[in-house]
Tab-separated table of C-alpha atoms in Angstrom:
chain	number	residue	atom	x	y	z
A	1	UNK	CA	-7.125	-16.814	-58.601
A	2	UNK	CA	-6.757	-14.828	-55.687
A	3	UNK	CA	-3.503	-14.246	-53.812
A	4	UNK	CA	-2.665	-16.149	-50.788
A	5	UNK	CA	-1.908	-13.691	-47.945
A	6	UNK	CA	1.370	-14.701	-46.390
A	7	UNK	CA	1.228	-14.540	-42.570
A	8	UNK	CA	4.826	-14.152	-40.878
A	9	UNK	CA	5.122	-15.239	-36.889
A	10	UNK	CA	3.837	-12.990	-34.641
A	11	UNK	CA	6.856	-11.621	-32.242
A	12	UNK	CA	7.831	-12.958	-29.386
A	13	UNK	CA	7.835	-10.407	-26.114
A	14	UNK	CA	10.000	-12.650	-23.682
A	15	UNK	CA	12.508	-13.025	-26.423
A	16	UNK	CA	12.602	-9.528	-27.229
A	17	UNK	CA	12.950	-8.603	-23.864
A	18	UNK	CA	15.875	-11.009	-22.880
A	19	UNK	CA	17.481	-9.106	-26.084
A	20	UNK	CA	17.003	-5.611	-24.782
A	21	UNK	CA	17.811	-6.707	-21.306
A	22	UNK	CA	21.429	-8.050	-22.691
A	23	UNK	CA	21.758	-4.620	-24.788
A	24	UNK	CA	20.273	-1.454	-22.668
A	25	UNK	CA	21.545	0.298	-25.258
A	26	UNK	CA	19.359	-1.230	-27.917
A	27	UNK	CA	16.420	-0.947	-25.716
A	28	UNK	CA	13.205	0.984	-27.447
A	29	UNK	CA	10.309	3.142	-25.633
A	30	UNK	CA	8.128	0.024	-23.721
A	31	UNK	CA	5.313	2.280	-24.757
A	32	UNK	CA	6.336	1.929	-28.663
A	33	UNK	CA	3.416	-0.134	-30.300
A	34	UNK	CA	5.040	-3.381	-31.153
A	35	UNK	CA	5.194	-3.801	-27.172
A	36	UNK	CA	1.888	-3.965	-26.760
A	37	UNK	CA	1.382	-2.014	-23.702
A	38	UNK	CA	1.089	1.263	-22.331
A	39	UNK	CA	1.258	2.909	-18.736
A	40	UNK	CA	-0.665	5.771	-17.694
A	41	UNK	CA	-1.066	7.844	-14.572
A	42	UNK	CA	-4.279	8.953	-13.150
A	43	UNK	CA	-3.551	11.660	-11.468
A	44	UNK	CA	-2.005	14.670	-13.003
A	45	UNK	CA	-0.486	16.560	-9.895
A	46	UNK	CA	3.044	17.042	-9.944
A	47	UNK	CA	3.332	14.930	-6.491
A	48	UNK	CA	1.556	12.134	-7.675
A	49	UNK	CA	3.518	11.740	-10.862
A	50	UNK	CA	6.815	11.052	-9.309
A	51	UNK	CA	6.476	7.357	-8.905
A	52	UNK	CA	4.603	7.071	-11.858
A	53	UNK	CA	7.983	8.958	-14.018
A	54	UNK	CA	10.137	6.214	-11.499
A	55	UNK	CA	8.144	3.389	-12.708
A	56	UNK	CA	8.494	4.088	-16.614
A	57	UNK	CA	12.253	4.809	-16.452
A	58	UNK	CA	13.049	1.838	-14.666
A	59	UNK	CA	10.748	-0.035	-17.442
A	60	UNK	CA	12.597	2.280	-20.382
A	61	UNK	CA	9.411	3.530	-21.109
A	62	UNK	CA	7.217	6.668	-21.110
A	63	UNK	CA	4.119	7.397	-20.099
A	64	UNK	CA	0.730	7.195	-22.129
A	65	UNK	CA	-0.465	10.802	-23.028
A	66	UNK	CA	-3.504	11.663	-21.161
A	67	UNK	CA	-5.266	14.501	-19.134
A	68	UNK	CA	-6.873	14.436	-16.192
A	69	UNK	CA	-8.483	17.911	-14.506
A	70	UNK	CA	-11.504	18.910	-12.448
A	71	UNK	CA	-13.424	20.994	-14.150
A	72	UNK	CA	-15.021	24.003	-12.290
A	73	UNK	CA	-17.855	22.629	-10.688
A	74	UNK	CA	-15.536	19.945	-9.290
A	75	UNK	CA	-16.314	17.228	-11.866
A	76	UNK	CA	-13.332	15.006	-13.364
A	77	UNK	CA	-12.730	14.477	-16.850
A	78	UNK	CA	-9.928	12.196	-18.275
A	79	UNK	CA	-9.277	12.551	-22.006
A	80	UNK	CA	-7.153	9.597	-23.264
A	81	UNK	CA	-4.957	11.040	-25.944
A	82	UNK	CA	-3.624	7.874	-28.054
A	83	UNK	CA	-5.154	4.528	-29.097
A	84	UNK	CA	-4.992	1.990	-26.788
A	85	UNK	CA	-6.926	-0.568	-28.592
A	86	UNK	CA	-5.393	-4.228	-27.768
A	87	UNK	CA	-3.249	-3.109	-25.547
A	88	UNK	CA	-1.879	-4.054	-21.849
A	89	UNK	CA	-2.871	-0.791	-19.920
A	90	UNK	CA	-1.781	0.279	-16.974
A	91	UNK	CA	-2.868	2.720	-14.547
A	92	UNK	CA	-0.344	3.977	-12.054
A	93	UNK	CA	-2.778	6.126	-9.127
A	94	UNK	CA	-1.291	7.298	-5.666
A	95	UNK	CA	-3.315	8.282	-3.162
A	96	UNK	CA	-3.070	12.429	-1.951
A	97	UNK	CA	-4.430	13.825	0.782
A	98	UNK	CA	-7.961	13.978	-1.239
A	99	UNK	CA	-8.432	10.115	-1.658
A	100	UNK	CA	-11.834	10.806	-3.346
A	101	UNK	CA	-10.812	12.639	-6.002
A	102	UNK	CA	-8.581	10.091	-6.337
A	103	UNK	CA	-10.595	7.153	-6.385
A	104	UNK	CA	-12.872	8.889	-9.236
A	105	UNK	CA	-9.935	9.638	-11.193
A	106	UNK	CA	-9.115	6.248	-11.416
A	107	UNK	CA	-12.561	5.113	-12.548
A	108	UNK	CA	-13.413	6.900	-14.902
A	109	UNK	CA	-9.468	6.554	-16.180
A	110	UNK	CA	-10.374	3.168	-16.627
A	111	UNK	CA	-14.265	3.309	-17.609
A	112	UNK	CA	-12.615	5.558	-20.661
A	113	UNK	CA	-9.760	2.961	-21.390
A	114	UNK	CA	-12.478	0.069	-21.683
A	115	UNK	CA	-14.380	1.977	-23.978
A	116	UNK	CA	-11.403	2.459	-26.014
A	117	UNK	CA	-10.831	-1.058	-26.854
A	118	UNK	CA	-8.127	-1.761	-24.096
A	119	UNK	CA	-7.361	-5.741	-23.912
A	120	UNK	CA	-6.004	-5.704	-20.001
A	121	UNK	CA	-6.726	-2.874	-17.133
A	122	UNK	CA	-4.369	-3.601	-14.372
A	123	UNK	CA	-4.202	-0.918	-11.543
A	124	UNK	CA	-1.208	-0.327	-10.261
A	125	UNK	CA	-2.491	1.247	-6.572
A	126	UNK	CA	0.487	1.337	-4.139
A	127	UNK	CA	-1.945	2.524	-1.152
A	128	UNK	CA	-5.291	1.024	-1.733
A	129	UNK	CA	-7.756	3.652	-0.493
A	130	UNK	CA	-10.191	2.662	2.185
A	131	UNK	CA	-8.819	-0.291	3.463
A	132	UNK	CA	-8.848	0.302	7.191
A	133	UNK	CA	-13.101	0.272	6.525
A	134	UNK	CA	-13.192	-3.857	5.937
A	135	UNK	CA	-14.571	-4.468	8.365
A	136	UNK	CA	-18.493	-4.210	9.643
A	137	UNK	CA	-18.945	-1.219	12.244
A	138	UNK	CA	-22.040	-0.844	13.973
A	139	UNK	CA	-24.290	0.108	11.259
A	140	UNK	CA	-21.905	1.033	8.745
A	141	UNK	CA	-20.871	-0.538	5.648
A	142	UNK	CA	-18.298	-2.010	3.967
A	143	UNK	CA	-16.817	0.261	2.020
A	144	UNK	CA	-13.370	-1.428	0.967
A	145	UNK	CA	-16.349	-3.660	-0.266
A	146	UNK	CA	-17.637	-1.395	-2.415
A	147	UNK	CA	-14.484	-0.116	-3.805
A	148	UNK	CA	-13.641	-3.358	-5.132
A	149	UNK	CA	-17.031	-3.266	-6.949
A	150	UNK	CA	-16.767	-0.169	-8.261
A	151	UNK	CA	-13.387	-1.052	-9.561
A	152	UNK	CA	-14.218	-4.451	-11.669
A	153	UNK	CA	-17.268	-2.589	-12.585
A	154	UNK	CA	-15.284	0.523	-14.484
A	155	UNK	CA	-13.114	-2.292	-16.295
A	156	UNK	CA	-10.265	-3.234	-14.220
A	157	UNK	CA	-8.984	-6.564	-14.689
A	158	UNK	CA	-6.110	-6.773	-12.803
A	159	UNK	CA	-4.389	-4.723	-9.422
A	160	UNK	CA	-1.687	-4.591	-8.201
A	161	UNK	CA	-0.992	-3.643	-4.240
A	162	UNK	CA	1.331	-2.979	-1.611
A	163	UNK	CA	0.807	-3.984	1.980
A	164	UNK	CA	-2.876	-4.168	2.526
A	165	UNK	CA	-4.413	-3.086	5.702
A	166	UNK	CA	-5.556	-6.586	5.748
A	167	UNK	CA	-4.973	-9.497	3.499
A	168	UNK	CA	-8.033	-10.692	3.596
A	169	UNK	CA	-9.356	-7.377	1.212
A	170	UNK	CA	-7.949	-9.540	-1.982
A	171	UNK	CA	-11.017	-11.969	-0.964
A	172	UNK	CA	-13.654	-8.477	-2.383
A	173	UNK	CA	-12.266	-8.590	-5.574
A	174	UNK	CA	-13.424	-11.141	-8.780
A	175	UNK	CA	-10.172	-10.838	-10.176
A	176	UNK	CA	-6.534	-10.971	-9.293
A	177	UNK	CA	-4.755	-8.766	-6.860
A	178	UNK	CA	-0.948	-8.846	-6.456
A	179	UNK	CA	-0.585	-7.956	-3.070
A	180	UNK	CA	3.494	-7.035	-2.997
A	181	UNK	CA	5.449	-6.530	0.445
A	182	UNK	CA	7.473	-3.550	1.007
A	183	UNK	CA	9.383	-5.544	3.953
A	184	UNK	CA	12.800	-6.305	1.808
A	185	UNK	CA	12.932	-2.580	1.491
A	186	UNK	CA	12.690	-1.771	4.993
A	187	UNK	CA	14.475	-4.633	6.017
A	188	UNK	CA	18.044	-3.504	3.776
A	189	UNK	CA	17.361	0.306	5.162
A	190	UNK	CA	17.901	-1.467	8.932
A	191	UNK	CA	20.798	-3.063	7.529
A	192	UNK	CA	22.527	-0.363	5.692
A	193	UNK	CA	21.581	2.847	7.704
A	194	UNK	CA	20.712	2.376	11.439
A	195	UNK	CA	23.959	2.309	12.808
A	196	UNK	CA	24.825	-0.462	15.457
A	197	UNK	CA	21.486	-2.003	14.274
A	198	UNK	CA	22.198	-5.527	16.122
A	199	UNK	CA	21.995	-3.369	19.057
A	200	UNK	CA	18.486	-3.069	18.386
A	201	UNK	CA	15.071	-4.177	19.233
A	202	UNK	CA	11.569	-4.571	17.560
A	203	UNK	CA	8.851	-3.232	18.929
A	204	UNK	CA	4.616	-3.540	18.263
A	205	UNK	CA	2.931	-0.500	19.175
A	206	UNK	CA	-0.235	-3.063	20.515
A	207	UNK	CA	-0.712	-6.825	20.067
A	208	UNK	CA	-2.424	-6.490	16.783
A	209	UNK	CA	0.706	-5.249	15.495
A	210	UNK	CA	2.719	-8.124	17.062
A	211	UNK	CA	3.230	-10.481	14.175
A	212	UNK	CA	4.794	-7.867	12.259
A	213	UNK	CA	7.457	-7.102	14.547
A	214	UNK	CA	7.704	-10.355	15.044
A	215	UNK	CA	8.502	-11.641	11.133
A	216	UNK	CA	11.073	-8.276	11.148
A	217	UNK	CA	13.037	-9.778	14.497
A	218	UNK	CA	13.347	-13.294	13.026
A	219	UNK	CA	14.594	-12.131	9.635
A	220	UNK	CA	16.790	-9.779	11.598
A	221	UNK	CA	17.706	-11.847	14.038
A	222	UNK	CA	16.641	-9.369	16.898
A	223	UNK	CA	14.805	-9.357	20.375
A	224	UNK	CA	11.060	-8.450	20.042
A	225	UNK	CA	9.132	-6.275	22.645
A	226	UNK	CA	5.418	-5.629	22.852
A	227	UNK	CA	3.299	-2.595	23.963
A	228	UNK	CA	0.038	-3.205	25.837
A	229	UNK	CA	-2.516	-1.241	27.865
A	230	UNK	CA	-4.817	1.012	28.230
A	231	UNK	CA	-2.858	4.035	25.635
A	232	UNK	CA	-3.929	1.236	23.110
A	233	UNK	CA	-7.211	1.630	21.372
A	234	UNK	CA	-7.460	-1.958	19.197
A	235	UNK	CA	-9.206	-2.047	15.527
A	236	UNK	CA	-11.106	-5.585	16.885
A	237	UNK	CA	-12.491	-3.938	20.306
A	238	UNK	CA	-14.839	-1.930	18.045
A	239	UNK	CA	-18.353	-2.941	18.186
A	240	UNK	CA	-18.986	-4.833	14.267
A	241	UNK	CA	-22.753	-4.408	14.340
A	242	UNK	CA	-23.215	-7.696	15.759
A	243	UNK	CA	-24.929	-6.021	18.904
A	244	UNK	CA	-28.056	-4.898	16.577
A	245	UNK	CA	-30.188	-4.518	17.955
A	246	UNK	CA	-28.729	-2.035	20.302
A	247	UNK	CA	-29.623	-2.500	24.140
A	248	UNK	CA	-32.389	-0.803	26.416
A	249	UNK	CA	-33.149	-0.613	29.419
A	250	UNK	CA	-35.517	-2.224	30.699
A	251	UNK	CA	-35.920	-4.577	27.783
A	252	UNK	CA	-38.465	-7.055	27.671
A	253	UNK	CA	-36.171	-10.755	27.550
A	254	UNK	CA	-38.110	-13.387	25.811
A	255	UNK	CA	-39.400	-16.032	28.717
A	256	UNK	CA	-36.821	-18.372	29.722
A	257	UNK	CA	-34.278	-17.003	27.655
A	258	UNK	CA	-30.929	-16.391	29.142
A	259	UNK	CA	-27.645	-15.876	27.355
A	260	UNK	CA	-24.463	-15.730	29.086
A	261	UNK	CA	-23.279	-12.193	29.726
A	262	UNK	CA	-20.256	-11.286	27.981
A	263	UNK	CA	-17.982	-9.254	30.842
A	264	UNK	CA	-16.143	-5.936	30.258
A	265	UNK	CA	-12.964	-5.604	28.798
A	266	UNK	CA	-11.099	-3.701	31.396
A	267	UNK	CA	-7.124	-2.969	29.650
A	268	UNK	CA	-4.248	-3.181	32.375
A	269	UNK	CA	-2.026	-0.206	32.552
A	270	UNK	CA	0.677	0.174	30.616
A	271	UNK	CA	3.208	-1.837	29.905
A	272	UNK	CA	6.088	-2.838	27.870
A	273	UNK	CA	6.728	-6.757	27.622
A	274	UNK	CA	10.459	-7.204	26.454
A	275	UNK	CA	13.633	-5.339	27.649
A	276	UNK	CA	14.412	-2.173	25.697
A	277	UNK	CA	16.942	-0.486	27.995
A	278	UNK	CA	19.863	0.397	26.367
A	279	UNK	CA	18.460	-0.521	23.190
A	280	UNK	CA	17.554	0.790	19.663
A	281	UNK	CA	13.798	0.764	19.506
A	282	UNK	CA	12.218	0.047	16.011
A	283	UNK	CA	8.789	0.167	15.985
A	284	UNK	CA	7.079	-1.212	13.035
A	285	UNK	CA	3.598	-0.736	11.350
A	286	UNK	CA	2.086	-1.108	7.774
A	287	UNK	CA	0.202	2.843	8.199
A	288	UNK	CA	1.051	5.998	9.937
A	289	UNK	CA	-1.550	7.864	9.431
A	290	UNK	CA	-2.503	9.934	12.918
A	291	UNK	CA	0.564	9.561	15.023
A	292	UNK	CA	-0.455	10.386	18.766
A	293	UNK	CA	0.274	6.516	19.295
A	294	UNK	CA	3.183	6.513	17.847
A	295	UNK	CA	4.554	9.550	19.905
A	296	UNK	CA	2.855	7.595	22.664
A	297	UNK	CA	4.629	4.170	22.121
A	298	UNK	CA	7.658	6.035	21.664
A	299	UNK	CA	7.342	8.034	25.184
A	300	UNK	CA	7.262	4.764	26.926
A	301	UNK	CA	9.927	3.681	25.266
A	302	UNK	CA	12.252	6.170	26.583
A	303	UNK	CA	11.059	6.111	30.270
A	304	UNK	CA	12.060	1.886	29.793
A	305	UNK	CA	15.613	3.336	29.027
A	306	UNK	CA	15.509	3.105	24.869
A	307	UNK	CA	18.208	5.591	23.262
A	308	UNK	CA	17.003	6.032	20.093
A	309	UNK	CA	13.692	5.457	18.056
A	310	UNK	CA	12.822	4.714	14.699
A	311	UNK	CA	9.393	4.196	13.366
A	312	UNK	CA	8.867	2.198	10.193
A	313	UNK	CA	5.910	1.507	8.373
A	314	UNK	CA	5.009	0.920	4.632
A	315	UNK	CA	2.445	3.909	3.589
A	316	UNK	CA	2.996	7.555	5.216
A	317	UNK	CA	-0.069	9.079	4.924
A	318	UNK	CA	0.888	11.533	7.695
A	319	UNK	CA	-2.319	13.480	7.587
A	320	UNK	CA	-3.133	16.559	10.071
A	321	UNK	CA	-0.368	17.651	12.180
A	322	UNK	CA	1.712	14.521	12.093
A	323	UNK	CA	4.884	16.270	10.946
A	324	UNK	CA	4.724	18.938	13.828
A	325	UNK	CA	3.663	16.409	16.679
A	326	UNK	CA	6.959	14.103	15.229
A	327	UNK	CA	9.017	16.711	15.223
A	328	UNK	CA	7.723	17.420	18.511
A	329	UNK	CA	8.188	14.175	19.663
A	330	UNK	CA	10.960	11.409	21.114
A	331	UNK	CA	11.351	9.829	17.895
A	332	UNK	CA	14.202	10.591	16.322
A	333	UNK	CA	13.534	9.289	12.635
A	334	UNK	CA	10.595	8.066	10.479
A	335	UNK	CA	11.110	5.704	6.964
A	336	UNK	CA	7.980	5.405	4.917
A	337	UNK	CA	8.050	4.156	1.467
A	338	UNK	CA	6.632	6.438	-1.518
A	339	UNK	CA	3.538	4.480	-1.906
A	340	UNK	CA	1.980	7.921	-0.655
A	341	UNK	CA	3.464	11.160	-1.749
A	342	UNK	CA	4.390	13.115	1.362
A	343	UNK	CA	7.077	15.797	-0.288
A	344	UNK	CA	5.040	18.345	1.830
A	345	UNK	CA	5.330	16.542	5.103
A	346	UNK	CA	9.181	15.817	4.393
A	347	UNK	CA	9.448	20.098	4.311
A	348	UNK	CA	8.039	19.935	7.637
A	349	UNK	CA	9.733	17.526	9.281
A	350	UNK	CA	13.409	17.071	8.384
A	351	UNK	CA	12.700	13.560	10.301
A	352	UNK	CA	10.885	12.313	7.860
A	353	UNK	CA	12.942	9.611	5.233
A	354	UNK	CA	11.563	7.927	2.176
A	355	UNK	CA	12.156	4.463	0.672
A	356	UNK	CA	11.923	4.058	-3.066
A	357	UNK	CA	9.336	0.897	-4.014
A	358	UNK	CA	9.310	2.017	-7.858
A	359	UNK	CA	11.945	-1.376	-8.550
A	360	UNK	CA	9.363	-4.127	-6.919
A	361	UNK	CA	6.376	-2.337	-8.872
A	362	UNK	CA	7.980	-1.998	-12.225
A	363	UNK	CA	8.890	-5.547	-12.165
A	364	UNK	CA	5.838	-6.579	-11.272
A	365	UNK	CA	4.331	-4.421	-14.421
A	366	UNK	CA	7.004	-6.434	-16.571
A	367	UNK	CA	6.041	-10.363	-15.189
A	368	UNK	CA	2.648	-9.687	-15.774
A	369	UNK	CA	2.741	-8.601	-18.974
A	370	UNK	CA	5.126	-11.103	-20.331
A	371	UNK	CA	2.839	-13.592	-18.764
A	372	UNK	CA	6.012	-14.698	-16.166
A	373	UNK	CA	5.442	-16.033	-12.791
A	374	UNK	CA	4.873	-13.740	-9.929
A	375	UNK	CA	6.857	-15.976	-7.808
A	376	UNK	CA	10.184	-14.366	-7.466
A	377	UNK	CA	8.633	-11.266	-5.959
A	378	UNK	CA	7.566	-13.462	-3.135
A	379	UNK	CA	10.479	-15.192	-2.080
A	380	UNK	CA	10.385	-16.206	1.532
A	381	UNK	CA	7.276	-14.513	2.177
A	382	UNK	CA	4.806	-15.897	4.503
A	383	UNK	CA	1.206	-16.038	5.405
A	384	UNK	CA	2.136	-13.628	8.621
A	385	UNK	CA	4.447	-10.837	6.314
């Protein structure tokens, strides 16, 4: 007769983690086989690395061998150097100054880990790339759209976020997107190193950016002031295509056909609702990217008698000559978080200080592959955060 195979229980991961989590000591390489998971970055520049190298030491692990390099006629080309087959992968990418190269990187990073045998893809994309282009412009497109089908379409299962230009981007995607809040981060930086911080005041740069400040005054228990005129240039004051097609003169109206006229906007001059004199302006945003209305906002503020301004925001893309016009400028710090490397920018503006995200994101990495509940990373957050 044959011999009966004896099958012995498979492992259990939560167990095995509450074990290494009681003795660090004991713990093993996460990316040791028995794990079943691996993490990988996508981009191989020494800049982009950095959170990825944060990430795996917070997790005890290291990460996946792979190469990534353009070859000379500008092509990418990711060689994945270890089996992944079965496993939980994921793919750490920040986004540098060339976002495109970025964006292939990560698909074909993931294209290759699909055809390797790879059981999850989760992408682990701090500053998701085109998000300020979800909405419909004249006769453009959609292109966070697109992204997002590009993205399921080269194998990823699973992403996870920071601070999207607008929640409703996790409505493009046919499969799950952990959209995490760097907030509590910037929050405990007021707290612990603004000096005098209950001296302070929140400030929107524009309306749109009003319920922001506002969730950061109630939590801090601060007043709340407003910027609005005509400095202001408004994402929703943009034609969306929904004037196609465009108007002529002299066009010929269809016979007994008349629609109301919609009037002008016409933007008052400039002011500041709320009281900042003598006060510690923070002004609060989820991108700098171009900062003329930042140094703007911040202008006013000092001619309305603030002392000191911060700016705060969750991704510091900082692109052109942001560090030169801050430096430049009345404001006399910026925090970012390290969702974007900006080392560069930091040498050229000593202004210029960085929060570290890499806890929040590693954690994340951990619930979701022990199968635990997301739920804890979202503690008091609501619909307006």
């Amino acid at each position: 007769m044959p011999k009966k195979l004896l099958l012995l229980p498979p492992l259990s991961v939560s167990s095995t983690f509450r074990a290494l989590r009681a003795c660090p000591a004991a713990r093993p390489a996460m990316n040791a086989a028995r794990t079943g998971y691996r993490v990988f970055s996508a981009n191989s520049t020494a800049a982009c690395t950095e959170l990825a190298k944060r990430i795996t030491e917070r997790l005890g692990a290291e990460l996946g061998k792979s190469v990534v390099y353009q070859e000379t006629n500008g092509e990418t080309r990711v060689e994945i150097k270890e089996s992944v087959r079965g496993q939980d992968i994921f793919i750490i990418q920040t986004i540098p100054r060339d976002v495109n190269t970025a964006v292939m990187e990560l698909l074909i990073m993931a294209y290759a880990l699909k055809t390797a045998c790879a059981r999850n893809i989760i992408g682990v994309i701090p500053y998701f790339p085109y998000s300020k282009q979800s909405k419909m412009r004249k006769r453009g497109s959609i292109v966070c759209k697109l992204l997002a089908s590009m993205l399921a379409k080269a194998g990823l299962t699973h992403i996870i976020t920071m601070d999207l230009h607008q929640k409703e981007i996790q409505g493009f995607f046919s499969f799950p997107v952990d959209n995490l809040r760097a907030s509590p981060f910037l929050l405990q930086y007021i707290q612990e190193e603004i000096p005098n911080y209950r001296n302070a005041v929140i400030v929107a740069k524009s309306p749109d950016a009003a319920k922001r400040a506002q969730s950061y005054a109630e939590r801090l228990r601060l007043g709340l002031a407003v910027i609005h005129g005509e400095a202001q240039c408004a994402e929703l004051d943009m034609d969306d295509g929904r004037h196609s097609p465009p108007m002529v003169k002299n066009a010929t109206v269809h016979p007994g056909l008349e629609l109301p006229l919609m009037m002008a906007k016409e933007k008052p001059p400039i002011t500041v609702v709320g009281d900042v004199g003598g006060r510690i302006a923070i002004i609060v945003d989820d991108i700098i990217d171009d900062v003329e209305s930042f140094v703007a906002a911040a202008e006013i503020l000092k001619e309305r008698g603030a002392y000191k301004i911060y700016v705060m925001a969750t991704h510091g893309i900082l692109s052109a000559e942001a560090p030169r016009l801050i430096e430049e400028s009345s404001i006399d710090e910026v925090v970012v978080t390290n969702t974007v490397p900006h080392e560069v920018q930091k040498l050229q503006c000593p202004k210029i200080k960085t929060v570290d995200i890499s806890l929040i994101l590693s954690e994340a990495i951990r619930r979701i592959h022990n199968g635990e509940s997301m739920a804890y990373l979202f503690r008091n957050i609501t619909v307006d955060d």
